Amino acid sequence: MGRAADAWLTHLDVERGMSPNTLAAYRRDLARWTGFLATQAVDRPEDVTPAHVAEFLARLREGDDTHGPLAASSAARTLVAVRGLHRFLALEGVLDADPSRDVAPPRTPDRLPKAISVDEVERLLEAASLGDTPTSLRDRALLEVLYGTGARISEAVGLDVDDLDTDEGVVRLRGKGGKERIVPLGSYASRALEAWTVRARPQLARRGRGTPAVFLGVRGARMSRQSAWAALRESAERAGLQGHLSPHTLRHSFATHLLEGGADVRVVQELLGHASVTTTQIYTRVTVQQLREVYAQSHPRAR
């Protein structure tokens, strides 16, 4: 099973161009799957049955001696890796049939993306730029880019200087599967980036060995995702924003505020780098929900 899993992951890496983060997640999921199979004395893909897959899914939801129970969404994601592996083996002729094909994933709660208001975004951005230190200028530029472009955190910290075109006011983002897209920066993000790259980035760059990265850590190397998360958390605390905020919160807010402003869902799809408009359409439900709330509060015959 281990060799089969490695073959599928290599296929995803080389032929499908999946991101390192996705591959790492699949590798963890498959390690749990093969570990479960080992407890069932199953070591060959052809010995896996639908009953094994169903039992594994039940263990994911209920937990076992080494792992706690998973939420429906996490269990469904793990099952995606299992089904992908066995579908690949069936297509390659290693298996006569896919044993995971008829095992349905658990139903996940119908959650709307979390977004914060424009006022809360402004408070967050102001809190990021308290002081005039290199790190405060960097953090303001980072958060402006996250909200101004809808970039994923990996796309933002992966930016190189050559990806910025401040004259045209655009940035080149590298998304999932290595796909590139050009996204407008906006005047606020452009000014924050200029302040960071001209006034502060050279100070941190001198501490490192030379890197093309736009965002640098205190030692002069490319800023890590963990450091970017920390910058957001610290800014949120200073802004007095309650609840869990993540870099994806700014991405959700970017999409929601565009749609509330009248942007076409297809345009938002391109800006976010979604392969399917179906993924983007969930944001339209956020605005519909807000419309319902306003209607319920304002219309004389709503209640």
Coordinates of C-alpha atoms in Angstrom, one line a residue:
M1 CA 0.0 0.0 0.0
G2 CA 2.9 2.3 0.7
R3 CA 4.3 2.0 -2.8
A4 CA 0.8 2.5 -4.3
A5 CA 0.3 5.7 -2.3
D6 CA 3.8 7.0 -3.3
A7 CA 3.0 6.3 -7.0
W8 CA -0.3 8.3 -6.7
L9 CA 1.4 11.2 -4.9
T10 CA 4.1 11.3 -7.6
H11 CA 1.4 11.4 -10.3
L12 CA -0.3 14.3 -8.6
D13 CA 3.0 16.2 -8.2
V14 CA 4.5 15.6 -11.7
E15 CA 1.5 15.3 -13.9
R16 CA -1.2 17.3 -12.1
G17 CA 1.1 19.9 -10.6
M18 CA -0.6 19.9 -7.2
S19 CA 0.7 22.3 -4.6
P20 CA 3.2 21.1 -1.9
N21 CA 0.6 21.9 0.8
T22 CA -2.1 19.7 -0.8
L23 CA 0.4 16.9 -1.4
A24 CA 1.5 17.1 2.3
A25 CA -2.2 16.9 3.4
Y26 CA -2.9 13.9 1.2
R27 CA 0.3 12.2 2.4
R28 CA -0.9 12.6 6.0
D29 CA -4.4 11.3 5.1
L30 CA -2.9 8.2 3.3
A31 CA -0.6 7.5 6.2
R32 CA -3.6 7.2 8.4
W33 CA -5.4 5.0 5.8
T34 CA -2.5 2.6 5.4
G35 CA -2.0 2.5 9.2
F36 CA -5.7 1.5 9.6
L37 CA -5.3 -1.2 6.9
A38 CA -2.2 -2.6 8.7
T39 CA -4.5 -3.2 11.8
Q40 CA -6.7 -5.2 9.4
A41 CA -3.8 -7.2 8.1
V42 CA -4.2 -5.6 4.6
D43 CA -1.0 -4.7 2.8
R44 CA -2.0 -5.0 -0.9
P45 CA -4.4 -2.7 -2.8
E46 CA -6.2 -5.7 -4.3
D47 CA -7.2 -6.9 -0.8
V48 CA -9.0 -3.7 0.1
T49 CA -12.8 -4.0 0.1
P50 CA -15.6 -1.5 0.4
A51 CA -16.2 -2.7 3.9
H52 CA -12.6 -1.6 4.8
V53 CA -13.3 1.9 3.4
A54 CA -16.6 2.1 5.3
E55 CA -15.0 1.0 8.5
F56 CA -12.2 3.5 8.1
L57 CA -14.7 6.3 7.6
A58 CA -16.6 5.2 10.8
R59 CA -13.3 5.2 12.7
L60 CA -12.6 8.8 11.5
R61 CA -15.9 10.0 12.8
E62 CA -15.8 8.1 16.1
G63 CA -12.1 8.3 16.8
D64 CA -9.8 5.5 18.0
D65 CA -7.0 4.8 20.5
T66 CA -4.6 7.1 18.7
H67 CA -6.8 9.8 17.1
G68 CA -9.7 11.8 18.3
P69 CA -13.0 12.0 16.3
L70 CA -13.0 14.1 13.2
A71 CA -15.6 16.6 12.1
A72 CA -17.6 15.7 9.0
S73 CA -15.7 18.1 6.9
S74 CA -12.3 16.7 8.0
A75 CA -13.4 13.1 7.5
A76 CA -14.7 13.9 4.1
R77 CA -11.4 15.5 3.1
T78 CA -9.5 12.4 4.3
L79 CA -11.9 10.2 2.3
V80 CA -11.1 12.3 -0.8
A81 CA -7.5 11.1 -0.6
V82 CA -8.5 7.5 -0.1
R83 CA -10.9 7.6 -3.1
G84 CA -8.4 9.4 -5.2
L85 CA -5.8 6.7 -4.6
H86 CA -8.0 3.8 -5.4
R87 CA -9.5 5.5 -8.4
F88 CA -6.0 6.0 -9.7
L89 CA -5.1 2.4 -9.1
A90 CA -8.3 1.3 -11.0
L91 CA -7.5 3.5 -13.9
E92 CA -3.9 2.2 -14.0
G93 CA -5.2 -1.4 -14.2
V94 CA -3.7 -2.3 -10.8
L95 CA -7.3 -2.9 -9.5
D96 CA -10.2 -4.4 -11.3
A97 CA -12.6 -2.1 -9.5
D98 CA -12.4 0.9 -7.1
P99 CA -13.5 -0.4 -3.6
S100 CA -14.1 3.2 -2.4
R101 CA -16.4 4.2 -5.3
D102 CA -19.7 3.5 -3.5
V103 CA -18.7 4.7 0.0
A104 CA -20.4 8.1 0.4
P105 CA -18.6 10.9 2.3
P106 CA -20.3 12.2 5.4
R107 CA -22.6 15.2 4.9
T108 CA -20.9 18.4 5.9
P109 CA -22.8 21.3 7.5
D110 CA -23.8 24.0 5.0
R111 CA -21.5 26.8 6.2
L112 CA -21.2 30.2 4.7
P113 CA -17.7 31.7 4.4
K114 CA -16.8 34.1 7.3
A115 CA -16.3 37.7 6.3
I116 CA -15.8 40.8 8.3
S117 CA -17.3 44.2 7.5
V118 CA -15.5 47.0 5.6
D119 CA -15.2 49.0 8.9
E120 CA -13.6 46.0 10.6
V121 CA -11.2 45.6 7.7
E122 CA -10.1 49.2 8.0
R123 CA -9.6 48.8 11.8
L124 CA -7.5 45.8 11.2
L125 CA -5.3 47.5 8.6
E126 CA -4.9 50.6 10.7
A127 CA -3.8 48.4 13.6
A128 CA -1.2 46.7 11.4
S129 CA 0.6 49.9 10.7
L130 CA 1.0 51.3 14.3
G131 CA 4.5 52.7 14.4
D132 CA 7.0 53.1 11.6
T133 CA 9.2 50.1 12.0
P134 CA 10.2 47.7 9.2
T135 CA 7.9 45.0 10.5
S136 CA 4.9 47.3 10.9
L137 CA 5.3 48.6 7.3
R138 CA 5.6 44.9 6.1
D139 CA 2.6 43.8 8.0
R140 CA 0.5 46.6 6.7
A141 CA 1.6 45.8 3.1
L142 CA 0.9 42.1 3.6
L143 CA -2.6 42.6 4.9
E144 CA -3.4 45.2 2.2
V145 CA -2.3 42.7 -0.4
L146 CA -4.4 39.9 1.2
Y147 CA -7.5 42.0 1.3
G148 CA -6.8 44.0 -1.9
T149 CA -6.2 41.0 -4.1
G150 CA -8.0 38.1 -2.4
A151 CA -4.7 36.2 -2.4
R152 CA -4.3 33.0 -0.4
I153 CA -1.7 33.2 2.3
S154 CA 0.7 30.9 0.4
E155 CA 0.3 33.1 -2.7
A156 CA 1.1 36.3 -0.8
V157 CA 4.2 35.0 1.0
G158 CA 5.3 33.4 -2.3
L159 CA 5.4 36.7 -4.1
D160 CA 8.7 37.8 -5.7
V161 CA 9.7 41.3 -6.4
D162 CA 9.4 40.6 -10.2
D163 CA 5.7 39.7 -9.6
L164 CA 4.9 43.3 -8.8
D165 CA 4.1 45.8 -11.5
T166 CA 3.4 49.0 -9.6
D167 CA 3.3 51.1 -12.8
E168 CA 0.4 49.1 -14.1
G169 CA -1.0 48.5 -10.6
V170 CA -1.2 44.7 -10.9
V171 CA 0.4 41.6 -9.3
R172 CA 1.0 38.1 -10.6
L173 CA -0.2 35.4 -8.2
R174 CA 0.7 31.7 -8.4
G175 CA -2.2 29.7 -7.3
K176 CA -3.0 26.0 -6.9
G177 CA -1.4 23.7 -9.4
G178 CA 1.1 26.4 -10.3
K179 CA -1.6 28.4 -12.2
E180 CA -0.9 32.1 -12.6
R181 CA -3.3 35.0 -12.7
I182 CA -2.9 38.7 -12.9
V183 CA -4.9 40.7 -10.3
P184 CA -5.2 44.5 -9.8
L185 CA -3.6 45.8 -6.7
G186 CA -5.6 48.9 -5.9
S187 CA -4.2 52.2 -4.7
Y188 CA -4.1 51.4 -1.0
A189 CA -2.2 48.1 -1.5
S190 CA 0.1 49.8 -4.0
R191 CA 1.0 52.6 -1.6
A192 CA 1.5 50.2 1.3
L193 CA 3.8 48.0 -0.9
E194 CA 5.8 51.0 -2.1
A195 CA 6.3 52.1 1.5
W196 CA 7.5 48.6 2.5
T197 CA 9.7 47.9 -0.5
V198 CA 11.4 51.3 -0.6
R199 CA 11.7 52.3 3.0
A200 CA 11.8 49.1 5.0
R201 CA 12.5 46.0 3.0
P202 CA 16.2 46.8 2.3
Q203 CA 16.8 46.9 6.0
L204 CA 15.7 43.4 6.5
A205 CA 17.2 42.2 3.2
R206 CA 20.6 43.1 4.5
R207 CA 20.3 40.5 7.3
G208 CA 19.8 37.7 4.8
R209 CA 21.6 36.1 1.9
G210 CA 19.6 37.7 -0.8
T211 CA 16.1 36.6 -1.8
P212 CA 13.7 37.8 -4.4
A213 CA 10.8 37.5 -2.0
V214 CA 8.6 40.5 -1.5
F215 CA 7.8 39.8 2.2
L216 CA 10.8 39.1 4.5
G217 CA 11.1 37.8 8.0
V218 CA 13.3 39.6 10.6
R219 CA 16.3 37.5 9.5
G220 CA 16.0 38.6 5.9
A221 CA 14.6 35.3 4.5
R222 CA 11.3 34.8 2.9
M223 CA 8.4 35.3 5.3
S224 CA 6.8 32.1 6.4
R225 CA 3.1 31.4 6.5
Q226 CA 3.3 31.0 10.3
S227 CA 4.8 34.5 10.6
A228 CA 2.1 35.9 8.3
W229 CA -0.6 34.3 10.5
A230 CA 1.1 35.8 13.6
A231 CA 1.1 39.3 12.0
L232 CA -2.6 39.0 11.4
R233 CA -3.4 37.8 14.9
E234 CA -1.4 40.6 16.5
S235 CA -3.1 43.2 14.3
A236 CA -6.6 41.7 15.1
E237 CA -5.9 41.9 18.8
R238 CA -4.8 45.5 18.6
A239 CA -7.9 46.3 16.6
G240 CA -10.1 44.7 19.2
L241 CA -11.6 42.3 16.7
Q242 CA -13.3 39.3 18.4
G243 CA -13.5 35.8 17.1
H244 CA -11.2 33.7 14.9
L245 CA -9.6 35.6 12.1
S246 CA -7.4 33.9 9.5
P247 CA -5.8 35.0 6.3
H248 CA -8.7 33.3 4.5
T249 CA -11.1 35.7 6.3
L250 CA -9.6 38.5 4.3
R251 CA -10.0 36.4 1.1
H252 CA -13.7 35.8 2.0
S253 CA -14.2 39.5 2.8
F254 CA -12.6 40.5 -0.5
A255 CA -15.0 38.3 -2.5
T256 CA -18.1 39.3 -0.4
H257 CA -17.4 43.0 -0.6
L258 CA -16.9 42.8 -4.4
L259 CA -20.2 41.1 -4.9
E260 CA -21.9 43.5 -2.6
G261 CA -20.5 46.3 -4.7
G262 CA -22.1 44.8 -7.8
A263 CA -19.2 42.8 -9.3
D264 CA -20.1 39.9 -11.6
V265 CA -19.5 36.5 -10.1
R266 CA -17.4 35.4 -13.1
V267 CA -15.1 38.3 -12.6
V268 CA -14.7 37.4 -8.9
Q269 CA -14.0 33.8 -10.0
E270 CA -11.1 35.0 -12.1
L271 CA -9.8 37.2 -9.3
L272 CA -9.9 34.4 -6.8
G273 CA -8.4 31.9 -9.2
H274 CA -11.3 29.4 -8.8
A275 CA -11.3 26.7 -11.4
S276 CA -15.1 26.5 -11.2
V277 CA -17.7 29.3 -10.8
T278 CA -19.6 26.9 -8.5
T279 CA -16.9 27.5 -5.8
T280 CA -17.3 31.2 -6.2
Q281 CA -21.1 31.2 -6.1
I282 CA -21.2 30.3 -2.4
Y283 CA -20.2 33.9 -1.8
T284 CA -23.4 35.1 -3.5
R285 CA -25.3 33.4 -0.7
V286 CA -23.6 35.6 1.9
T287 CA -25.0 38.7 0.2
V288 CA -28.4 37.1 -0.2
Q289 CA -28.4 36.4 3.5
Q290 CA -27.7 40.0 4.2
L291 CA -30.4 41.1 1.9
R292 CA -32.9 38.9 3.8
E293 CA -31.8 40.4 7.1
V294 CA -32.2 44.0 5.8
Y295 CA -35.6 43.1 4.2
A296 CA -36.8 41.5 7.5
Q297 CA -35.8 44.6 9.5
S298 CA -37.0 47.2 7.0
H299 CA -40.1 46.0 5.1
P300 CA -43.4 46.7 6.8
R301 CA -44.9 43.4 5.7
A302 CA -41.8 41.2 6.1
R303 CA -43.0 39.8 9.5

